[in-house]
Short mmCIF file of C-alpha atoms in Angstrom, two decimals:
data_model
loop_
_atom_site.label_atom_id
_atom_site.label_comp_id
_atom_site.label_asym_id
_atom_site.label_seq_id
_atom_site.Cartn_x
_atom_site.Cartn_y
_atom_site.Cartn_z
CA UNK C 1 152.58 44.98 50.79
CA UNK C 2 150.45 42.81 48.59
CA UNK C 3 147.08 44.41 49.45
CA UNK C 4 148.14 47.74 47.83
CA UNK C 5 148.42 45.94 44.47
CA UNK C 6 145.63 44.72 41.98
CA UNK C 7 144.44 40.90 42.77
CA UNK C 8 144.27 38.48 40.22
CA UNK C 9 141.93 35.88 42.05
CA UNK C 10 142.26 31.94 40.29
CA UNK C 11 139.76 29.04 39.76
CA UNK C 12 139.10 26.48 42.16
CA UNK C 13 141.60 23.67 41.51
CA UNK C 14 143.55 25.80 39.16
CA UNK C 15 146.05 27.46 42.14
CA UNK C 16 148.75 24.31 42.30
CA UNK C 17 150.78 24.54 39.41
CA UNK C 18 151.53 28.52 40.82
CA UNK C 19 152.32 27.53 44.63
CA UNK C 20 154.66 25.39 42.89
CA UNK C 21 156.33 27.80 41.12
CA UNK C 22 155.08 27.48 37.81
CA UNK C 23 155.47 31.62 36.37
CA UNK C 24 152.79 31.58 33.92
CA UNK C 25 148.81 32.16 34.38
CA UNK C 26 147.03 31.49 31.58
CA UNK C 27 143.84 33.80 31.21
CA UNK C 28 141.75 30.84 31.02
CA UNK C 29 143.13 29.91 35.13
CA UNK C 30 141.43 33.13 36.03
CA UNK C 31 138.41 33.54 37.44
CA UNK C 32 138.18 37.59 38.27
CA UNK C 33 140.48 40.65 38.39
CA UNK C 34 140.07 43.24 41.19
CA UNK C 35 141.04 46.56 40.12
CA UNK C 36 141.97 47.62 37.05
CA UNK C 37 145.79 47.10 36.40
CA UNK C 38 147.18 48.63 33.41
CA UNK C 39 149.15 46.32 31.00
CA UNK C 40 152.66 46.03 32.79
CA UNK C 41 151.50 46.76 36.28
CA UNK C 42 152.24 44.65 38.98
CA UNK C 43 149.48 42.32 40.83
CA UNK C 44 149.69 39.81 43.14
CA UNK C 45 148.04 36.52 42.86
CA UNK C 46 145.58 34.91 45.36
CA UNK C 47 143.80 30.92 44.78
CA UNK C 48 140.03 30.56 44.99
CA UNK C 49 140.40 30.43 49.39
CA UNK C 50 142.48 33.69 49.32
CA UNK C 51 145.86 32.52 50.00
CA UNK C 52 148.33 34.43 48.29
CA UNK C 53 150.26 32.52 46.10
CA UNK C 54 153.23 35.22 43.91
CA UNK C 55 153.35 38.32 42.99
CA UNK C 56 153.86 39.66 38.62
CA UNK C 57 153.21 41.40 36.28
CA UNK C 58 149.92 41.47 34.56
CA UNK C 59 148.75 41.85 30.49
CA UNK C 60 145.57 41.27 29.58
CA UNK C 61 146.36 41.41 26.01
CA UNK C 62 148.77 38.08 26.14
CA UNK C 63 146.94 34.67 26.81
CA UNK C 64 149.69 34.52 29.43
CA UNK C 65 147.60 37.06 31.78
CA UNK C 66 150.04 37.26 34.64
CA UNK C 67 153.95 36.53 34.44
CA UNK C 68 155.18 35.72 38.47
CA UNK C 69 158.53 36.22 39.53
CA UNK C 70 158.59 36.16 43.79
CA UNK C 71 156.73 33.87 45.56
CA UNK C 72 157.54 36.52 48.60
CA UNK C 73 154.46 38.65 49.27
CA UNK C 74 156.16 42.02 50.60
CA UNK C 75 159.03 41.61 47.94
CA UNK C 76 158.20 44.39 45.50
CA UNK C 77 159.27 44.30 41.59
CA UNK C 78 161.54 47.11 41.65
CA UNK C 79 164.61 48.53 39.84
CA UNK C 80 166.11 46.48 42.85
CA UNK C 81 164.32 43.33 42.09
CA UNK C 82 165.41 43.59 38.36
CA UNK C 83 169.31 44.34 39.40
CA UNK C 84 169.65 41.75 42.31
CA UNK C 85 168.25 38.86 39.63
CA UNK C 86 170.63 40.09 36.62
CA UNK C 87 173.88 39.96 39.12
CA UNK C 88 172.77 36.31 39.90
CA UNK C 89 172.57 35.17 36.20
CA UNK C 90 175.65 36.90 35.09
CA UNK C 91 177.24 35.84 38.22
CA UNK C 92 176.59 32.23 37.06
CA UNK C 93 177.97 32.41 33.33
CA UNK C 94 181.08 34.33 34.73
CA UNK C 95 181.65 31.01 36.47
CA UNK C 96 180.73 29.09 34.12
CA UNK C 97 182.44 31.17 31.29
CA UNK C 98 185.56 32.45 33.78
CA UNK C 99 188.07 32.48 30.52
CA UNK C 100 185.73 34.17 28.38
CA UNK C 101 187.07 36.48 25.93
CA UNK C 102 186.58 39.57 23.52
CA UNK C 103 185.71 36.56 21.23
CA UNK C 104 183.45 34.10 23.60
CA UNK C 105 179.57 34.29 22.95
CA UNK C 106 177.16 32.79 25.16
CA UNK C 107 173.91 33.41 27.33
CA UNK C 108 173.72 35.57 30.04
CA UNK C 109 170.04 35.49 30.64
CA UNK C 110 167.49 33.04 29.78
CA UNK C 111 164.10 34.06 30.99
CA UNK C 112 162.25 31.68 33.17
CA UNK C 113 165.64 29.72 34.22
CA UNK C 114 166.83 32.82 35.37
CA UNK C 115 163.83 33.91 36.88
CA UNK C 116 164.01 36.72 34.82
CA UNK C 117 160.65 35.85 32.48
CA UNK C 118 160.81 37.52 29.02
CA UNK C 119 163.93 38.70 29.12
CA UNK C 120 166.65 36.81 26.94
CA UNK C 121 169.92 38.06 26.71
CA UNK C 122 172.80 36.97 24.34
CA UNK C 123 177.02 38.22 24.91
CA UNK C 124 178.82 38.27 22.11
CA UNK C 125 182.51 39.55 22.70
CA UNK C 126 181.63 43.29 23.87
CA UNK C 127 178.41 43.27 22.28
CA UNK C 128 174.88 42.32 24.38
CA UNK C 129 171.65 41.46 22.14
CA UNK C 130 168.48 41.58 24.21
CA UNK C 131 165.48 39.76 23.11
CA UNK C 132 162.03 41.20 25.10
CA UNK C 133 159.07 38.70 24.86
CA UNK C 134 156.74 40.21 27.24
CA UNK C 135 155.11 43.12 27.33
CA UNK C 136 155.76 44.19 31.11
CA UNK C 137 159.36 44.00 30.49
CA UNK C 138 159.21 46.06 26.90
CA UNK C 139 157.91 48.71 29.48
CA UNK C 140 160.77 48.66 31.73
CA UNK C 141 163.46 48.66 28.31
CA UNK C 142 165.05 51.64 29.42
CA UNK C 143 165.88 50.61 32.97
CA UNK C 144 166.95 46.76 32.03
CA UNK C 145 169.14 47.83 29.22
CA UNK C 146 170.44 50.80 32.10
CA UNK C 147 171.21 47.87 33.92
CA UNK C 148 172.91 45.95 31.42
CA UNK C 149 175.43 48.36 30.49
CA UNK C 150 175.90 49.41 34.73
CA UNK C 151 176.95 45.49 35.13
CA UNK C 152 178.27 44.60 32.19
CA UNK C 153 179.94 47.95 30.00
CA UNK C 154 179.38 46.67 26.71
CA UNK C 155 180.36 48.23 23.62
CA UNK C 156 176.64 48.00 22.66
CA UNK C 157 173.62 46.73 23.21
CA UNK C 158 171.33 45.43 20.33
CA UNK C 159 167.68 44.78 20.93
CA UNK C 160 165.90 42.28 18.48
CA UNK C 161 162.38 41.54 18.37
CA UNK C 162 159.70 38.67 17.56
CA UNK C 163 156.89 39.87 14.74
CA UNK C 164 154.50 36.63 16.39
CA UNK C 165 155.64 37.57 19.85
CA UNK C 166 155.13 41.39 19.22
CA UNK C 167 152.08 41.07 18.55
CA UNK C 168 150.66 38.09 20.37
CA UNK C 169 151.67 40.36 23.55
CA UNK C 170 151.11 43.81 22.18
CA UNK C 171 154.34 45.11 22.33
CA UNK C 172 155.46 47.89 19.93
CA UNK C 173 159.20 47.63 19.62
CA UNK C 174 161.36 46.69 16.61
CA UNK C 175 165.05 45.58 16.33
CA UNK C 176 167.37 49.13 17.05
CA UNK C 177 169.89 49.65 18.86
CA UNK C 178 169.56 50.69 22.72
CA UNK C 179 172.84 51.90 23.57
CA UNK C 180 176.51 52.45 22.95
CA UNK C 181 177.70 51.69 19.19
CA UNK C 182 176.08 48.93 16.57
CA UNK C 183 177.84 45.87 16.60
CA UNK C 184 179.76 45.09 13.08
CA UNK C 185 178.51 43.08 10.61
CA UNK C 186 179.64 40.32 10.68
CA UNK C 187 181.52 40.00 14.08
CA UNK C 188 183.85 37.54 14.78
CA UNK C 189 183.56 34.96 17.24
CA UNK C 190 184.84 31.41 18.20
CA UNK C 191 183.54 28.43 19.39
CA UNK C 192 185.42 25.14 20.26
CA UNK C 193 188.77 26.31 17.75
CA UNK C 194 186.67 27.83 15.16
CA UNK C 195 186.22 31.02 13.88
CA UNK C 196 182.99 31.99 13.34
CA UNK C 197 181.47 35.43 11.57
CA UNK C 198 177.70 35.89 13.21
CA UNK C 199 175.00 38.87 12.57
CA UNK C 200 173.61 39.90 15.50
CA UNK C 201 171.54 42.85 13.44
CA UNK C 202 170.01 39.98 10.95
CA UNK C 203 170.79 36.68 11.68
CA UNK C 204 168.16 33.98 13.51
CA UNK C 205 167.13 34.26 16.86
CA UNK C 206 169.74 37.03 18.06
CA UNK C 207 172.42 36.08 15.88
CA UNK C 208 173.74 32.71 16.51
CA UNK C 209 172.14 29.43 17.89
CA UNK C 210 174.27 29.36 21.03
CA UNK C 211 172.31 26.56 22.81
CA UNK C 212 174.08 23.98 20.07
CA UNK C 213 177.42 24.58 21.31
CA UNK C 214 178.49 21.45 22.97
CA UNK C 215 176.04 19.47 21.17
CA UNK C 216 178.04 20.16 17.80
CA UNK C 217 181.28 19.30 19.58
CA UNK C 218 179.74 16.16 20.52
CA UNK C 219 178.37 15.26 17.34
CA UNK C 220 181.92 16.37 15.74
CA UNK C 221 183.65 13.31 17.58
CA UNK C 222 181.53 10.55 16.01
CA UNK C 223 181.55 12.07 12.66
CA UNK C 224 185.18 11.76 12.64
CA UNK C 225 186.63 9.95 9.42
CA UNK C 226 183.36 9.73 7.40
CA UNK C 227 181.01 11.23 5.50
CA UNK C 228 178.13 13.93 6.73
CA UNK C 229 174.86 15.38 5.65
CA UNK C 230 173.82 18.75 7.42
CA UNK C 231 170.29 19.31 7.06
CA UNK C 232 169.10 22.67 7.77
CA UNK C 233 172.77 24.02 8.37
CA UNK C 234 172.44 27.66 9.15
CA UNK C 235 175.74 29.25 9.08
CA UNK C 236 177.79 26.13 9.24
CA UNK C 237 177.87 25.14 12.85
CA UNK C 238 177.59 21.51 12.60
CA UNK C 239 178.94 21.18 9.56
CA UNK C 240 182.43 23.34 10.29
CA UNK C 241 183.02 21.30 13.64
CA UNK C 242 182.54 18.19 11.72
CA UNK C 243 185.58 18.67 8.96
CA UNK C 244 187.45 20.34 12.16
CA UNK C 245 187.08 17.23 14.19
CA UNK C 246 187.79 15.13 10.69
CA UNK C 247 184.85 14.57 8.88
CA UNK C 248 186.34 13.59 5.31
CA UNK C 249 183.27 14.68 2.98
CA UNK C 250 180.24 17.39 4.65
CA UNK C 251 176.89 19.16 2.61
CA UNK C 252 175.36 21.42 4.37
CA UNK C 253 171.68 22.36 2.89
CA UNK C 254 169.51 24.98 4.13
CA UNK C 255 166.43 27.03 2.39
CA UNK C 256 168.68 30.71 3.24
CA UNK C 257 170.76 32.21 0.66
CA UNK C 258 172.49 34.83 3.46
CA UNK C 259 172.39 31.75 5.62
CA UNK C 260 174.65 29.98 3.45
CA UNK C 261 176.45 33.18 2.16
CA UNK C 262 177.61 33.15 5.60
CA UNK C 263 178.43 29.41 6.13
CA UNK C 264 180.19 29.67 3.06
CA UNK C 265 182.35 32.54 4.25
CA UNK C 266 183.17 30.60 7.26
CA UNK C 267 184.36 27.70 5.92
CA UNK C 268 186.99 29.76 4.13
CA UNK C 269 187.92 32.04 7.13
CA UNK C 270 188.54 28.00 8.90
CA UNK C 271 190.52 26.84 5.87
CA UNK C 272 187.77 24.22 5.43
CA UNK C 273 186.38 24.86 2.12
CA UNK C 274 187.80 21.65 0.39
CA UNK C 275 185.57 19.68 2.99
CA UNK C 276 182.79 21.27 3.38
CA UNK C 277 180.09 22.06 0.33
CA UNK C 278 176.58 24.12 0.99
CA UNK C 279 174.09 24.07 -0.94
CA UNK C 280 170.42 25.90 -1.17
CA UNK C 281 167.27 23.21 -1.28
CA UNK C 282 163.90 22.53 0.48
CA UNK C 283 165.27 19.86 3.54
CA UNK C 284 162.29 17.62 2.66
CA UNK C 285 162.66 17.70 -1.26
CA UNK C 286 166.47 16.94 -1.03
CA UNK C 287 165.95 14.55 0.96
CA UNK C 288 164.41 12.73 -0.83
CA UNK C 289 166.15 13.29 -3.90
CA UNK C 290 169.54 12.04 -2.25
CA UNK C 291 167.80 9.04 -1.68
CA UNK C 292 166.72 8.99 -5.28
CA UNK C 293 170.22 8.86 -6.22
CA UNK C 294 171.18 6.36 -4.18
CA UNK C 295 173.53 8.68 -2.17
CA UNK C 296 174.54 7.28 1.45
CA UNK C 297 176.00 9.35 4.42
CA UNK C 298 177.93 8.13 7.68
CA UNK C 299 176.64 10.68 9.39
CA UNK C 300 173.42 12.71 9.02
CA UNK C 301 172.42 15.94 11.11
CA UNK C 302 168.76 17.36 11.56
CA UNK C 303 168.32 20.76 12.88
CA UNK C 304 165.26 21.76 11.73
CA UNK C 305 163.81 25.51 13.01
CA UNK C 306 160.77 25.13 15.71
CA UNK C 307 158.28 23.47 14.01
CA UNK C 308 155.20 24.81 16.04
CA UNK C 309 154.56 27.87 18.75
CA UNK C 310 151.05 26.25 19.09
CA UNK C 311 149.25 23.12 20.89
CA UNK C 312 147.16 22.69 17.99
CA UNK C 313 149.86 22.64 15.50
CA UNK C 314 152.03 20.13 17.85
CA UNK C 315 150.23 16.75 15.74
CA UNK C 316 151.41 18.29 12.58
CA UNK C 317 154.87 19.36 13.70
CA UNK C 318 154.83 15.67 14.76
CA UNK C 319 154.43 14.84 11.39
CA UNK C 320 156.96 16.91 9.77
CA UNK C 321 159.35 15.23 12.18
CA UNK C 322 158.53 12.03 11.11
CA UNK C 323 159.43 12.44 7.88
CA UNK C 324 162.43 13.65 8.55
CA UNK C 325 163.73 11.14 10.29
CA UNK C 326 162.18 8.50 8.28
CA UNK C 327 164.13 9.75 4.92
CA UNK C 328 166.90 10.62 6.72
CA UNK C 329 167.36 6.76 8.07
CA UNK C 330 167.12 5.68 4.36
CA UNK C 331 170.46 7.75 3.76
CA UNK C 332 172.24 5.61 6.37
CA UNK C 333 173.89 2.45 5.93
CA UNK C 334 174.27 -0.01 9.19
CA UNK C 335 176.18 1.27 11.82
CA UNK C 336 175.65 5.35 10.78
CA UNK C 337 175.11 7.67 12.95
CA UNK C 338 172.18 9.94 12.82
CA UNK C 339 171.66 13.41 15.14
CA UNK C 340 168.04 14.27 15.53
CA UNK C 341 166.91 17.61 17.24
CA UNK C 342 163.56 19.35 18.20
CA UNK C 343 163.81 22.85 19.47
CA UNK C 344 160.00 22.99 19.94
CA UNK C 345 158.84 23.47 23.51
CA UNK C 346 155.49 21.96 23.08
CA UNK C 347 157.02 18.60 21.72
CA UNK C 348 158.37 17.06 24.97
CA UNK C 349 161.07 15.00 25.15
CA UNK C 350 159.06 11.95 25.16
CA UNK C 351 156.82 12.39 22.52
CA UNK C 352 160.07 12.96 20.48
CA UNK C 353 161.77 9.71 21.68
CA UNK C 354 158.31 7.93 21.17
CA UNK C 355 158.30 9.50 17.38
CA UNK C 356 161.71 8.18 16.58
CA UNK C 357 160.78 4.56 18.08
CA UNK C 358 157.79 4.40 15.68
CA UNK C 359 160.03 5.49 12.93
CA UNK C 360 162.91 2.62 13.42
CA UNK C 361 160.04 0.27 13.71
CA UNK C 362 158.37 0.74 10.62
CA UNK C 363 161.80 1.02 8.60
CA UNK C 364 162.92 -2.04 10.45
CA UNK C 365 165.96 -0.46 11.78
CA UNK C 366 167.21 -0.92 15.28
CA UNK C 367 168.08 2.79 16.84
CA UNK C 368 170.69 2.97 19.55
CA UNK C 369 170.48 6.24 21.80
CA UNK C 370 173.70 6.98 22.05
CA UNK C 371 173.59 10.58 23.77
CA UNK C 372 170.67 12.20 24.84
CA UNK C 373 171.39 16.01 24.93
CA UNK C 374 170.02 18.98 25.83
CA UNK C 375 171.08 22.99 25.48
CA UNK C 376 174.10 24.08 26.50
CA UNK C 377 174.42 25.04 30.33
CA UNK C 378 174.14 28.60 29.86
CA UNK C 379 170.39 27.84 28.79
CA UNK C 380 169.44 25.66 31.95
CA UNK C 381 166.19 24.32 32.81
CA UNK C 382 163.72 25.50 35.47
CA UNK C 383 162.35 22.56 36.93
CA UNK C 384 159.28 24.20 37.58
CA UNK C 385 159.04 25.03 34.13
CA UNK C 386 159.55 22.50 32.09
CA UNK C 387 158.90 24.95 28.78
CA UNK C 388 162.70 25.80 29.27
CA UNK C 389 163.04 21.61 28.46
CA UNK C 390 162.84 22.58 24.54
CA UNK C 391 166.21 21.28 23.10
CA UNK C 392 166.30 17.81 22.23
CA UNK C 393 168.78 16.09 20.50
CA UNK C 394 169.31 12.14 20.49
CA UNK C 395 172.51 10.78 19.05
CA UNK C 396 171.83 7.88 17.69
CA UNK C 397 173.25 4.71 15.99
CA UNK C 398 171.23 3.25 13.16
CA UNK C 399 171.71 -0.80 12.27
#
């Protein structure tokens, strides 16, 4: 029952966005604790009136006090709880994914969408990386990664880690591996006819940005035939689907030397290295010095990393996407075709559409939306949690 737990009691008016589902309190939607719950423990949480709203798991150490996961007051968070959610997640990407192979990658768990929050969880072929971002659930490591291999029999499973994360939630855990054997390096995988070699022990996020997938595919079709620019291009991902799908001419620039050690690599193991060039600049110098030069692309790409993990920092992260976009029009003739993303929660959807209005209005362009996208459907949205919203990325036709 909920009365044997610790109460987290909220502040008058504060209680909707929880009955609705919401799973984060902030510590500043609090207005008292009774008992004294450890950091991890489970409490349930009552409004102002004492109506009982979900039960979670509380940290006093994260400004995200209490993270709620059932809405059912006598439904404890037990080793049951955690296995009943994981079989419906990997229940959905097995029909989503039903012809996946030793060589598929894609999400199998994706925190709050999965009603699983701070727990991400990446498959790569026969290899699982797990990605903890709460505190509660670096507690319970050993019996989620138990779990993991019961379900799913990997070869191994790689935990990585989050320095700001780590430590704005007090969690002591690096990148090691949990179980079975490490995954090579690099491993092989494919997406959409192309071979790909990822990390998983020291590439971005937890190896590969999987949430791209059909958005590269789509942005593939209309590059087709011309010319591309791939700011920000990682290990190729845009760029190699490009020359796949046609592209005559593609640079690819990014800031990482292994980044584009690796994007290098792959355009060879695709027999795409006569297409496709990389080369190692600031985005927002280069920029400007292809526009120096007078250099024009038919398609340009921007795939900049998360600009901000804060709401103070959103008005500059604004800014830095401004720019972008506004240099990156000026490398565009009539009728090109420029793909703009965000990958920053706090910048919604409609501030970014707003953003890129202001910039076609002051460089007297017209800008045709022609595909709004999102992340692929193995990262869905919550609708009660619009945080898991963060992908954008607008297609768009510049005249």
């Amino acid at each position: 029952m909920s009365n044997d737990l610790p109460r987290v009691i909220l502040k008058p008016r504060r209680a909707m966005p929880f009955f609705c589902r919401h799973p984060w309190v902030f510590a500043g939607a609090i207005r008292n604790v009774e008992g004294d719950p450890a950091p991890g423990a489970e409490v349930a949480v009552y409004s102002q009136e004492g109506k009982f709203i979900a039960r979670g798991l509380y940290n006093a150490e994260s400004n995200i006090r209490v993270r709620l996961y059932t809405w059912k007051e006598n439904e404890a968070i037990d080793a049951a709880f955690w296995s009943a959610r994981l079989d419906e997640a990997i229940a959905w990407r097995r029909r989503l994914y039903p012809h996946a192979s030793e060589t598929s990658a894609y999400r199998l768990v994706f925190s709050e969408a999965d009603r699983l929050s701070g727990l991400i969880v990446d498959s790569y072929g026969p290899w699982l990386t797990v990605q903890i971002t709460s505190r509660a659930l670096a507690d319970r490591t050993e019996l989620l990664v138990g779990l993991l291999q019961e379900k799913i029999q990997p070869r191994g499973i790689w935990l990585r880690s989050d320095n700001e994360i780590n430590v704005a939630e007090g969690i002591e855990q690096g990148d090691r591996l949990a179980v079975g054997e490490e995954p090579p390096r690099p491993l092989m995988i494919e997406e959409n006819g192309l071979r790909l070699n990822v990390d998983l022990v020291g590439g971005q996020k937890t190896g590969y940005y999987l949430d791209q997938r059909e958005n590269r595919q789509a942005v593939a079709r209309y590059a087709a035939g011309g010319r591309m620019l791939d700011m920000f291009c990682y290990t190729g991902g845009f760029a190699l689907a490009a020359a796949k799908q046609g592209a005559v001419e593609v640079l690819g620039i990014d800031s990482s030397e292994p980044s584009l050690a690796a994007a290098t690599a792959n355009a060879e193991l695709n027999g795409l290295s006569d297409i496709v060039k990389f080369e190692r600049a600031d985005a927002f110098r280069k920029l400007e010095e292809l526009v120096s030069e007078g250099r024009t692309f038919d398609t340009v790409v921007l795939d900049p990393p998360r600009m901000t993990r804060k709401a103070s920092n959103t008005p500059k992260a604004l800014r830095g996407y401004y720019r972008l976009n506004q240099v990156a029009m000026r490398l565009l003739p009539p009728g090109g075709i420029l793909t703009t993303c965000s990958c920053s929660g706090l910048v919604s959807k409609s501030d970014f559409q707003g953003l890129l209005a202001d910039v076609a209005l002051h460089a007297n362009r017209t800008l045709q939306v022609l595909e709004a996208r999102a992340a692929a459907p193995d990262h869905p949205m919550a609708i009660q949690c619009p945080e898991t919203d963060y992908l954008k990325c607008f297609i768009c036709r510049v005249v």
